[in-house]
Coordinates of C-alpha atoms and ligand atoms in Angstrom, one line a residue:
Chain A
X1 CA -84.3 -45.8 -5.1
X2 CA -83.2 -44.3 -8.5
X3 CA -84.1 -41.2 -7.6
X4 CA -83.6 -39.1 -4.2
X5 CA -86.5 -38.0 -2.4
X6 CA -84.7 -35.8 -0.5
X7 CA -86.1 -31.7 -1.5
X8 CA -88.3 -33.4 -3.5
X9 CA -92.0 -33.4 -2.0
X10 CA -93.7 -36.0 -4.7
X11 CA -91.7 -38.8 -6.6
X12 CA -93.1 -40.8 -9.1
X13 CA -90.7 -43.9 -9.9
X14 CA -91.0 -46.3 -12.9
X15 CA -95.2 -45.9 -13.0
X16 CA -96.9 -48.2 -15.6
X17 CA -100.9 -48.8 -15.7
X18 CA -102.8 -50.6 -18.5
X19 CA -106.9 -50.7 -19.2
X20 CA -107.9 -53.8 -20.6
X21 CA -104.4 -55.0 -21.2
X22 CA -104.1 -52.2 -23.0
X23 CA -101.2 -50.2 -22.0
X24 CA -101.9 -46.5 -21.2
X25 CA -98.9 -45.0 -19.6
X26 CA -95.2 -46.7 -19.7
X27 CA -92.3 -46.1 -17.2
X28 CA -93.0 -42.7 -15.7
X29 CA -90.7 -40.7 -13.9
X30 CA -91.5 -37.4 -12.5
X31 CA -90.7 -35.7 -9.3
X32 CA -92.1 -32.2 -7.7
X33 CA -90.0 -29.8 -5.2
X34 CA -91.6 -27.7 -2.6
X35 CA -93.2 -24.9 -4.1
X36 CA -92.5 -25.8 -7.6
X37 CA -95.4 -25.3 -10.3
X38 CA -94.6 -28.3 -13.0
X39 CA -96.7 -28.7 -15.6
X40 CA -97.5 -32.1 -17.5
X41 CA -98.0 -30.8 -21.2
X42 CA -99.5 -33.4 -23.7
X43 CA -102.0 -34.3 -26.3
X44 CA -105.9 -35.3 -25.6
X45 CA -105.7 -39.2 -24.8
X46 CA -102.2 -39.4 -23.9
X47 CA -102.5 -40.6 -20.4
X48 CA -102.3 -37.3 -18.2
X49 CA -105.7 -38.4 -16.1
X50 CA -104.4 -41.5 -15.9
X51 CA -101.0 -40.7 -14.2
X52 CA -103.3 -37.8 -12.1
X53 CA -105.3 -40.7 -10.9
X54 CA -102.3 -42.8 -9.7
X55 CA -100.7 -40.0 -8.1
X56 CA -103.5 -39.2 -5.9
X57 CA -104.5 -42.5 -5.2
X58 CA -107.2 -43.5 -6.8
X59 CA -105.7 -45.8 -9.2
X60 CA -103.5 -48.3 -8.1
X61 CA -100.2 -48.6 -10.8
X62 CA -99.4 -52.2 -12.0
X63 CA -96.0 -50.8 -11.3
X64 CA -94.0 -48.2 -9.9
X65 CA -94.5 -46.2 -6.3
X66 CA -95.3 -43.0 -5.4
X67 CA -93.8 -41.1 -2.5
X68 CA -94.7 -38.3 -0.6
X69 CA -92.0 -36.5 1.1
X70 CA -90.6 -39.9 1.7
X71 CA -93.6 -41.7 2.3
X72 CA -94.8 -44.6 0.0
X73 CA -98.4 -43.9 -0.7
X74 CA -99.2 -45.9 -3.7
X75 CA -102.6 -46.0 -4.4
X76 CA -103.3 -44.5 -1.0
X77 CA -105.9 -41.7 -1.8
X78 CA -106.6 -38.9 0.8
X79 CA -103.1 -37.8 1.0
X80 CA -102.7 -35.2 -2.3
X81 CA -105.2 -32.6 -3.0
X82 CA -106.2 -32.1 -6.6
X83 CA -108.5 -30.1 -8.6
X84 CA -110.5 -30.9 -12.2
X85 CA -111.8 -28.7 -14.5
X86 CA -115.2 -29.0 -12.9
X87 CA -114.9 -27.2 -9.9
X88 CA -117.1 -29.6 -7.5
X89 CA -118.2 -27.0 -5.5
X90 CA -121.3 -28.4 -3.6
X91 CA -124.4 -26.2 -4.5
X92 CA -126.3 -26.5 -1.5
X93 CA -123.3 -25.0 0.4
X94 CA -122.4 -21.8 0.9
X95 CA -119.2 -20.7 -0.5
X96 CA -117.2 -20.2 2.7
X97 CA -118.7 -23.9 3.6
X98 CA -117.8 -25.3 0.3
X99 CA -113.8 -24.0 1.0
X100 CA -114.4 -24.7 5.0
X101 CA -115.2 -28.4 4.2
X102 CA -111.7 -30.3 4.2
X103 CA -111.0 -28.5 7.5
X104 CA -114.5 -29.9 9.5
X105 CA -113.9 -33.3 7.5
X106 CA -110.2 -33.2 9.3
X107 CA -111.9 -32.9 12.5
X108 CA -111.5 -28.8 13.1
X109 CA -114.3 -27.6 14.4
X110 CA -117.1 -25.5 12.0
X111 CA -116.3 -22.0 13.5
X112 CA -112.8 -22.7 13.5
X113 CA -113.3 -23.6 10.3
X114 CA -114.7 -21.0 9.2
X115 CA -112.7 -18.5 10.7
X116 CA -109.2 -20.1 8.7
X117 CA -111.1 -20.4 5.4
X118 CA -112.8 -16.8 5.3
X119 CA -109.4 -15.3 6.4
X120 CA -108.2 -16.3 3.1
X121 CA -110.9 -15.2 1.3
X122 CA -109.7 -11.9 0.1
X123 CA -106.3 -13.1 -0.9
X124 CA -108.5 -15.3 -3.3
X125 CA -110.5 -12.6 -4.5
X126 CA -113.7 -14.0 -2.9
X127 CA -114.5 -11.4 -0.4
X128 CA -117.5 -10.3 0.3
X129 CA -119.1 -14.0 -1.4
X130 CA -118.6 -16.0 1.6
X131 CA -122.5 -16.3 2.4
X132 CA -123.5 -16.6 -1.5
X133 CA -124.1 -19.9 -3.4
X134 CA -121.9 -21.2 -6.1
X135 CA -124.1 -20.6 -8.7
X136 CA -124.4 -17.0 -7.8
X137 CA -120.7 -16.8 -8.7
X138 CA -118.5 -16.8 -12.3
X139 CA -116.8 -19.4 -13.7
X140 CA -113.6 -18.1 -12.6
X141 CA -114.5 -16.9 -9.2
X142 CA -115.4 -20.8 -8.7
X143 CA -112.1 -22.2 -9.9
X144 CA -111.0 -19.7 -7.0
X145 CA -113.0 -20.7 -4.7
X146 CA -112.2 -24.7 -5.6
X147 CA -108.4 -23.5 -6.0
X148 CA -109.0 -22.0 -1.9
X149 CA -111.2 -25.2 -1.3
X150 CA -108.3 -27.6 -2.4
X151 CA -105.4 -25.1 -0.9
X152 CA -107.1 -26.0 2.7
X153 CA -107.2 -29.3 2.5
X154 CA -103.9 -29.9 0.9
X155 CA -100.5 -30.3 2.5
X156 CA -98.5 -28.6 0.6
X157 CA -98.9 -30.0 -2.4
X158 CA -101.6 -30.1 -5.3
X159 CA -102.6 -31.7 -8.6
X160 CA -104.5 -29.7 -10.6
X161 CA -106.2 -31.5 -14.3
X162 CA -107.1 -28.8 -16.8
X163 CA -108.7 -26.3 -13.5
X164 CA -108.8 -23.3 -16.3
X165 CA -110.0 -25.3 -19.3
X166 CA -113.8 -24.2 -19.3
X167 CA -112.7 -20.5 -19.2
X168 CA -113.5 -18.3 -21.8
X169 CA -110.2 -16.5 -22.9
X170 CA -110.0 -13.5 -21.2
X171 CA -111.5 -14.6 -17.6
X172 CA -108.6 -17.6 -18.2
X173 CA -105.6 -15.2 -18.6
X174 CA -106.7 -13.2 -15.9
X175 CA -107.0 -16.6 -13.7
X176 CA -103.2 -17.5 -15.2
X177 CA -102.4 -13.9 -13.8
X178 CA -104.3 -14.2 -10.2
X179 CA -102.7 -17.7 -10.0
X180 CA -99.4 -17.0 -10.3
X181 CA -99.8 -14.1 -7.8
X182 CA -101.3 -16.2 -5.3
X183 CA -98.6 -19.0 -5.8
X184 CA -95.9 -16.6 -5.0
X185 CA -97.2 -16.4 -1.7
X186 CA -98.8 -19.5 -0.6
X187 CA -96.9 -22.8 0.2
X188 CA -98.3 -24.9 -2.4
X189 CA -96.4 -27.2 -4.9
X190 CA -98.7 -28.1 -8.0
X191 CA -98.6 -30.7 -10.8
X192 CA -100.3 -29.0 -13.1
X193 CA -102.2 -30.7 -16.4
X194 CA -102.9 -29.0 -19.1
X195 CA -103.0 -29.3 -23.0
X196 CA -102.3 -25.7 -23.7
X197 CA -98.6 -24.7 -24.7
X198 CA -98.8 -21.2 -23.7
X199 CA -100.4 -21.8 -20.3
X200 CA -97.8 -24.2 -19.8
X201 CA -94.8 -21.9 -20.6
X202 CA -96.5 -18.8 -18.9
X203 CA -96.7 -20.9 -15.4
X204 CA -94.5 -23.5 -15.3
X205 CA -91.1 -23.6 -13.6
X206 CA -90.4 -27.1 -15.3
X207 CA -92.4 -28.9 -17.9
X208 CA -92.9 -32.3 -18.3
X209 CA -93.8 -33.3 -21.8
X210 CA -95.6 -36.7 -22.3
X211 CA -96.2 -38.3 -25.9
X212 CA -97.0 -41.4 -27.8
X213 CA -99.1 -44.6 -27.3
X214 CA -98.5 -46.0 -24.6
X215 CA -97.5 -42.5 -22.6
X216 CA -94.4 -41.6 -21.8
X217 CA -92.4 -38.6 -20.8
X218 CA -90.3 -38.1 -23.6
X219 CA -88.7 -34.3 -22.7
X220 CA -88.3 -32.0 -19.6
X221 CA -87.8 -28.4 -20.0
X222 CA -87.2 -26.0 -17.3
X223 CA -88.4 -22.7 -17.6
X224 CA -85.6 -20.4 -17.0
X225 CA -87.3 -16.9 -16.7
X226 CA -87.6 -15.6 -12.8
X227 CA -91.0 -15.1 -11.1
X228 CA -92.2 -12.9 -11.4
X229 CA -92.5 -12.8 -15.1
X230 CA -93.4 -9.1 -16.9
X231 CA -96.9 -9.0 -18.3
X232 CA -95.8 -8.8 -21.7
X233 CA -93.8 -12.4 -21.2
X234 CA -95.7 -14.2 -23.6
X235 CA -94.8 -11.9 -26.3
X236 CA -91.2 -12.0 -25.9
X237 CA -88.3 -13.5 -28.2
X238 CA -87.7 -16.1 -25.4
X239 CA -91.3 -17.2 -25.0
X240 CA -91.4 -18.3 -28.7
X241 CA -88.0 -20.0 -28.6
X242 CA -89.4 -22.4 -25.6
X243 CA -93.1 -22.8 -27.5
X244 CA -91.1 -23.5 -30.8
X245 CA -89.0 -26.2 -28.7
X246 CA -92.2 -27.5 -27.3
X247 CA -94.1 -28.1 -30.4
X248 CA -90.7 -29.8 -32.0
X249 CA -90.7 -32.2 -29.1
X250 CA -94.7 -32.9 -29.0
X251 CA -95.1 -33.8 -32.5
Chain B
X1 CA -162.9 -21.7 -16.7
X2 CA -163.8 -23.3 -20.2
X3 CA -164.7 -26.3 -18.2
X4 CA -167.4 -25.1 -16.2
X5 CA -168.7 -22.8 -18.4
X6 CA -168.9 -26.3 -21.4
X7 CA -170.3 -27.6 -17.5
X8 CA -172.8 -25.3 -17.5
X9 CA -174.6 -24.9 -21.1
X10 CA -174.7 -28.8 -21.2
X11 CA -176.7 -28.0 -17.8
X12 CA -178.6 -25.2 -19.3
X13 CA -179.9 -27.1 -22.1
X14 CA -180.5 -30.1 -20.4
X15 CA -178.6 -32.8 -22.3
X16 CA -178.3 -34.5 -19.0
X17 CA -181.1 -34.9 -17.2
X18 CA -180.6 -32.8 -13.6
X19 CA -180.7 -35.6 -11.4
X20 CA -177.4 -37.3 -12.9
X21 CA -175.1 -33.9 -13.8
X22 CA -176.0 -31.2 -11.5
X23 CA -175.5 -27.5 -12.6
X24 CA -172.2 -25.8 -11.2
X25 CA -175.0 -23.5 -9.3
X26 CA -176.3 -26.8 -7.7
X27 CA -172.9 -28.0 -6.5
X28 CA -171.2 -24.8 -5.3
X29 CA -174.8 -24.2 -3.9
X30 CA -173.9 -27.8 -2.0
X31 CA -170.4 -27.1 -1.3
X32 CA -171.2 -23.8 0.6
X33 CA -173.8 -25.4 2.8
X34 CA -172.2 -28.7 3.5
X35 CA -169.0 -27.4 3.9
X36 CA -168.6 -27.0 8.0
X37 CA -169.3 -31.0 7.5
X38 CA -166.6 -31.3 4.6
X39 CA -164.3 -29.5 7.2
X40 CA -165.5 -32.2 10.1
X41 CA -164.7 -34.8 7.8
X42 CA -161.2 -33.4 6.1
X43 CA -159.6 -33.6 9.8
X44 CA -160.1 -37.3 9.6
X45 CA -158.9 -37.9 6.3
X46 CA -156.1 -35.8 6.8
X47 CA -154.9 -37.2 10.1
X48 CA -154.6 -40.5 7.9
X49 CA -152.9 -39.0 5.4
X50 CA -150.4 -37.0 7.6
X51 CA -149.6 -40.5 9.7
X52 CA -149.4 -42.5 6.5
X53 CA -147.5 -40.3 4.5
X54 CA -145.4 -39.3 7.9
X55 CA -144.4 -43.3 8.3
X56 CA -144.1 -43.8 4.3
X57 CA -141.4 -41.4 4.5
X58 CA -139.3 -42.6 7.5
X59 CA -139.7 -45.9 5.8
X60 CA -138.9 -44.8 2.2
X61 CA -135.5 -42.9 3.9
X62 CA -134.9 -46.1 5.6
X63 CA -135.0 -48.5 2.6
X64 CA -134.1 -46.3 0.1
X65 CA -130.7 -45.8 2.0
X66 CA -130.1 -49.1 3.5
X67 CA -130.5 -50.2 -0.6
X68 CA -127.9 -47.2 -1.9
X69 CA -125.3 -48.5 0.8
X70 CA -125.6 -52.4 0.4
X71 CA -126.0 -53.2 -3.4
X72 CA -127.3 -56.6 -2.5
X73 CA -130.4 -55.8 -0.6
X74 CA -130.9 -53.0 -3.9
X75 CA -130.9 -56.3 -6.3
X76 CA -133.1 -58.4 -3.9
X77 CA -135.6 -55.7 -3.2
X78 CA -135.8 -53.2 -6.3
X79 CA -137.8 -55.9 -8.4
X80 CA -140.4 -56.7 -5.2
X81 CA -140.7 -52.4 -5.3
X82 CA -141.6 -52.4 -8.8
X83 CA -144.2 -55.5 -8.5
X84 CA -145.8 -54.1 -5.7
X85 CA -147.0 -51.7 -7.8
X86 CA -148.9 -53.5 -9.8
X87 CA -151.2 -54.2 -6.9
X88 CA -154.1 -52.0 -7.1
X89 CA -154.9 -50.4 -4.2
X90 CA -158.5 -51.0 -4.6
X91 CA -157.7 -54.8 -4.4
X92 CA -156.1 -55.0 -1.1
X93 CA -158.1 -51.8 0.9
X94 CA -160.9 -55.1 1.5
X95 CA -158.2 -57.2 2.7
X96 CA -156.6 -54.5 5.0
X97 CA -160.1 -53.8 6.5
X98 CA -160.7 -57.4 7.1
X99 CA -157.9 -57.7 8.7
X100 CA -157.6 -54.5 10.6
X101 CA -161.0 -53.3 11.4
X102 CA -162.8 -49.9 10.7
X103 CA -160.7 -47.6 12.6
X104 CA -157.9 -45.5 11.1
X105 CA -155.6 -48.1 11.1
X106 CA -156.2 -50.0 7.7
X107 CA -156.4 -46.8 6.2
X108 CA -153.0 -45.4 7.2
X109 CA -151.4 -48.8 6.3
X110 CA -153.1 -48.2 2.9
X111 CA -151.7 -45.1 2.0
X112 CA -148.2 -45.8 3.8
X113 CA -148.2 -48.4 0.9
X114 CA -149.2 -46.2 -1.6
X115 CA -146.6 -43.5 -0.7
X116 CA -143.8 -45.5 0.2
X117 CA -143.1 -46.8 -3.3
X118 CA -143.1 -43.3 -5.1
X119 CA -140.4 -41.4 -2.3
X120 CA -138.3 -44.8 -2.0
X121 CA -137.8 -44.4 -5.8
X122 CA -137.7 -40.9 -6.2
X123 CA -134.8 -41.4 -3.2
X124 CA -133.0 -43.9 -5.1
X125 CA -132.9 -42.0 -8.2
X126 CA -131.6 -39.0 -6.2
X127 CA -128.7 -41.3 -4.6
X128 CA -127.7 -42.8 -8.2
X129 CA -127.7 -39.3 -9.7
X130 CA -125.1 -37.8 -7.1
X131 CA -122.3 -37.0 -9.1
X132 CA -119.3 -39.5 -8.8
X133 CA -116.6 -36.6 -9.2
X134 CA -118.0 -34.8 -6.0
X135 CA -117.6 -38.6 -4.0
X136 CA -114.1 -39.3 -5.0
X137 CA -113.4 -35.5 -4.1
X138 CA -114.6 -35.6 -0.6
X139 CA -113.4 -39.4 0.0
X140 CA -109.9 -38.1 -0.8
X141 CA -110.3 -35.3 2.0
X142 CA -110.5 -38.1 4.1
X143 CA -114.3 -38.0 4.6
X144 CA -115.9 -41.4 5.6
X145 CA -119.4 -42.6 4.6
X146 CA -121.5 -41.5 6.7
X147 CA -120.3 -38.1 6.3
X148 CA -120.1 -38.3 2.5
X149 CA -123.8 -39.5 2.6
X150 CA -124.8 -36.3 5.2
X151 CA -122.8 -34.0 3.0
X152 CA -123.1 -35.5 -0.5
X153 CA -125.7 -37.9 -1.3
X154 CA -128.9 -36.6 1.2
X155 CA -128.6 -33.2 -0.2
X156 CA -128.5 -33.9 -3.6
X157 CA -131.6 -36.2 -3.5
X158 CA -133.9 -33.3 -2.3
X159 CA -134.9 -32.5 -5.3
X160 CA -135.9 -35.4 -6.5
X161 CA -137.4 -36.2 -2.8
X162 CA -139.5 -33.3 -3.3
X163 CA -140.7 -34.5 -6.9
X164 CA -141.9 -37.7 -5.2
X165 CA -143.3 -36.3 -2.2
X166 CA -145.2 -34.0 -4.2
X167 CA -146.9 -37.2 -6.0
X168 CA -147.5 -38.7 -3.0
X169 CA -149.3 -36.2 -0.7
X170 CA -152.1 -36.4 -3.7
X171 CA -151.9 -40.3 -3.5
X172 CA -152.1 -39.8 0.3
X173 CA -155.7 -38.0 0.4
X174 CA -156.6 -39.9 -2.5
X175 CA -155.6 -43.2 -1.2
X176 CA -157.2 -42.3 2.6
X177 CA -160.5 -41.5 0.4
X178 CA -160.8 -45.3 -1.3
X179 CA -160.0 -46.6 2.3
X180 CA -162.9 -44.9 3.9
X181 CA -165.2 -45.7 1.1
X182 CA -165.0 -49.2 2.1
X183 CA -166.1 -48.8 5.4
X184 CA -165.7 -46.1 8.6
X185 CA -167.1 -44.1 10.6
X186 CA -165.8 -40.7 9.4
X187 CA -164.0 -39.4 6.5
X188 CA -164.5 -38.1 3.5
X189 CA -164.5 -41.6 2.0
X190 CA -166.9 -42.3 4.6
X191 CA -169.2 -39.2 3.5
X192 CA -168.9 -39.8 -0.2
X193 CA -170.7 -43.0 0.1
X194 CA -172.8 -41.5 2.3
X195 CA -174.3 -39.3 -0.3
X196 CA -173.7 -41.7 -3.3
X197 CA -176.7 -43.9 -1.3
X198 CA -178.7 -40.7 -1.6
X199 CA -178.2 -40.0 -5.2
X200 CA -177.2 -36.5 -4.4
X201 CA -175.0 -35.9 -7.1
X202 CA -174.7 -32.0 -6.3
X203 CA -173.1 -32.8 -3.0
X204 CA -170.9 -35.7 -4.6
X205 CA -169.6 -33.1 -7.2
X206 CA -169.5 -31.0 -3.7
X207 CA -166.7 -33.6 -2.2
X208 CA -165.1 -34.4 -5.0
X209 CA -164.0 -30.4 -5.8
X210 CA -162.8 -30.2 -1.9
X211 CA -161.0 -33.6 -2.5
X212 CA -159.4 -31.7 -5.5
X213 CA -158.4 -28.3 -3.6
X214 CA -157.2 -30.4 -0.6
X215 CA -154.5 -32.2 -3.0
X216 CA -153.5 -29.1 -4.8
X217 CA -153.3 -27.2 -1.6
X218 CA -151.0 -30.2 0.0
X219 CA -149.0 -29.9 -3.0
X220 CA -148.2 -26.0 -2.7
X221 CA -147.4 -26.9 0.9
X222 CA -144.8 -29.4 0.0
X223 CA -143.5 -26.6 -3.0
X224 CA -143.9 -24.2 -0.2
X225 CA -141.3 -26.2 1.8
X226 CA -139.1 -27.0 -0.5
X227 CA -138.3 -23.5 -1.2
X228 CA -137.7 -22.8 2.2
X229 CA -135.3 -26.7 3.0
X230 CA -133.5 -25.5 -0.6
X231 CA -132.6 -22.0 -0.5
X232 CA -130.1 -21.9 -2.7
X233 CA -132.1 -23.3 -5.2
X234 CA -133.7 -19.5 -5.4
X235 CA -130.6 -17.5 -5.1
X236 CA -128.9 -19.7 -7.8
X237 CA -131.5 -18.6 -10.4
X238 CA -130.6 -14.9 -9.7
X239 CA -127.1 -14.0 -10.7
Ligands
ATP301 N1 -110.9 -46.1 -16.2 C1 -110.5 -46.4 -17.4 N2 -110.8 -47.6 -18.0 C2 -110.4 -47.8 -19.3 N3 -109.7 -47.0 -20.1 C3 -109.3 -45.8 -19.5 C4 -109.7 -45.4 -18.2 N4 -109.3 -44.2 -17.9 C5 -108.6 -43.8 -19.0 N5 -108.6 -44.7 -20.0 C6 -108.0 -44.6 -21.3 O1 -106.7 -44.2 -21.1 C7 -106.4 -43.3 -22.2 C8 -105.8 -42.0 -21.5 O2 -106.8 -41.3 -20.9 P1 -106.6 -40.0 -20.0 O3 -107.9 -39.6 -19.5 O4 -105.5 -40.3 -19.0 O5 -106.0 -39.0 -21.1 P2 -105.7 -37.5 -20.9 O6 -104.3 -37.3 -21.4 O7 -106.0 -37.0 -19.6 O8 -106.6 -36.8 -22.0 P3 -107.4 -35.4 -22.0 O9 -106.4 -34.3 -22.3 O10 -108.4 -35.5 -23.0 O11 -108.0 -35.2 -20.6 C9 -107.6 -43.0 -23.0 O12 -107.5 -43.8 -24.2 C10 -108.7 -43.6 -22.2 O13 -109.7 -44.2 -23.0
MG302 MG1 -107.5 -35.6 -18.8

């Protein structure tokens, strides 16, 4: 193996997948630490979904593995959690069942359940919405609510494609705030997709950037600033110099 | 309102003689006399329809999701769904009766086939429309079929479900109706002939209104309960 899996909880080694003989990603390498928030930065079309798909399982690569925490799970799916833009949240459910479903599908029974999911409710900023419906809620308290939903259900480790996407500015860069709060304190390791620079910078603690036709990743940059970041982060002198990198390296 | 009133000038006039469109005085005069007997007869059609549309239903569910879970039996059967449609109901309600008798019987099997067709569909479509996303999702919680079918796919045919029930409970009444006119002992079917050899129009307009009201009470029923199976359907429109 190339590259250790020791403290690294996800490895992706040498991943290639074409559509139609047509080759969409080439050679990937990427790994993930526990707790790290790594972000895959690149254009519209580039192959991110792709690679998503093949890291949780649901496409098999016509090369390369994937391990978790040691464990070859190549085009296993059920393993790694994720979360889309579309939050998924099933609208005949409640919103404390919707977030209590992985737990009864793992076999814990429905007041137990219940009992984990709503005691994490407040740390999500969903109190009080437990018995409401999803479409009584905002867009963002859904992405919570889907963020709490795929929390349970993973095991330490996430992939999340574009969750803040659909968000109208300001409800997004409160989500970027609310998310980087509630990462500090829960175990959770996330690959995190997105097309936005700033989002990328402002959460990551390493960035993958992937360009070209077919995909590759063709720069790492690790995010030196300390967690917690100040508020005014994304106006300082060292934000720019890593967005002005960024855009170098993606064009 | 515009109807009957158009109803009742044309009466008024006479441009029809009495005998062949009765007044709307006439008819609701019938309707309020006869109606104990309209009552007597409902309970008959209505135990037909409740059966039939009760068996159409477990049958539809059946069908419907043994076709969504083994795409073979969904090609070999979805064409034989769609041509037995074509078969007007007035065609084989004869054959039934000849082959059944003059009890309830051929007129349950009757509308069993006349409802099955609409909910079976109306269930398919529900299935096929259940987002893909939502599927993957759950699979890769580790859920298995059956559980992504209780948690995914039944609930998110109900609406659709409802939509063809709703059809059906009309087709149900109406279908028990052409059954009895062919032969019976009781039922409105049964009663409706009855009169038709009498040339009493008033009391045909009679049955034919309490058909009517019958099938659009059945169908605030089934809107009725759909509310209360669906409640989030309600609280979503409410932010
Ligand atoms: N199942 C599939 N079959 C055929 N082609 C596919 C399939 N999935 C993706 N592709 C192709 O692979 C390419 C990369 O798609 P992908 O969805 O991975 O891009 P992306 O980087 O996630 O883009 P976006 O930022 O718009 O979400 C596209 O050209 C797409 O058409
Ligand atoms: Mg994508």
């Amino acid at each position: 193996m190339s590259i250790s899996t020791e403290n690294n909880i996800l490895v992706a080694e040498n991943v290639s997948k074409s559509f139609d003989n047509n080759l969409i990603i080439d050679n990937i390498n990427i790994h993930l630490k526990n707790r790290e928030i790594v972000s895959l930065l690149g254009q519209s079309g580039v192959g991110k979904s792709t690679l998503f798909n093949i890291l949780s399982g649901i496409y098999l690569p016509d090369s390369g593995k994937v391990y978790l925490k040691g464990e070859d799970i190549t085009g296993k799916p059920g393993k790694i959690s994720y979360m889309l833009q579309k939050d998924l949240l099933l609208p005949y459910k409640t919103v404390l069942d919707n977030t209590a479903l992985p737990l009864i599908i793992k076999g814990m029974k429905k007041k137990d359940a219940r009992a984990k999911a709503s005691a994490l409710f407040a740390q999500f900023g969903l109190e009080g919405c437990e018995k409401k419906y999803p479409a009584q809620l905002s867009g963002g308290m859904r992405q919570r609510a889907a963020l709490l939903r795929t929390y349970l259900s993973s095991d330490g480790i996430a992939l999340l494609d574009e969750p803040f996407s659909a968000l109208d500015t300001l409800t997004k860069s409160a989500m970027h705030k609310w998310y980087l709060d509630i990462m500090a304190k829960i175990d959770l390791a996330t690959v995190f997709i997105t097309h936005d620079i700033d989002e990328a910078i402002l959460l990551s603690d390493r960035i993958y950037i992937m360009t070209g036709k077919p995909g590759e990743i063709t720069a790492e940059i690790v995010i030196n600033r300390k967690k917690p970041r100040p508020d005014n982060f994304n106006l300082s002198e060292e934000f720019l110099e890593y967005k002005r990198t960024i855009v170098e390296k993606l064009l | 309102m515009l109807i009957v009133a158009v109803w009742a000038a044309v009466c008024g006039f006479d441009v029809v003689p009495s005998y062949m469109l009765p007044s709307p005085q006439s008819v609701a005069k019938a309707f309020i006399e006869d109606f104990p007997l309209l009552l007597e007869h409902s309970a008959t059609t209505l135990a037909e329809a409740g059966i039939g549309l009760g068996i159409g239903i477990i049958l539809a569910f059946v069908t419907a999701s043994l076709m969504d879970r083994f795409r073979l039996l969904y090609t070999a059967l979805y064409p034989l769904l769609i041509i037995s449609q074509t078969i007007p109901t007035v065609a084989i309600a004869p054959i039934l009766i000849m082959w059944m008798g003059y009890d309830m019987a051929p007129k349950i099997a009757l509308i069993v086939i006349t409802t099955f067709f609409p909910i079976t569909v109306s269930l398919l479509d529900g299935y096929a429309s259940v987002d893909k996303d939502a599927v993957s999702l759950l699979r890769s919680m580790g859920a298995k079929n059956s559980r992504i079918f209780f948690t995914v796919k039944l609930p998110s045919s109900l609406s659709q479900f409802f939509a063809g029930l709703k059809i059906s409970v009309s087709y149900a009444v109406v279908g028990g109706v052409i059954a009895e006119w062919l032969g019976g002992f009781e039922g409105l079917g049964v009663y409706m002939t009855r009169v038709r050899k009498a040339y009493q129009f008033d009391k045909m307009f009679a049955v034919i209104i309490f058909i009517i009201i019958i099938s659009l009470l059945l169908m605030v029923a089934v809107s009725l309960i759909r509310k209360a199976v669906m409640p989030w359907e309600r609280k979503g429109d409410k932010k």
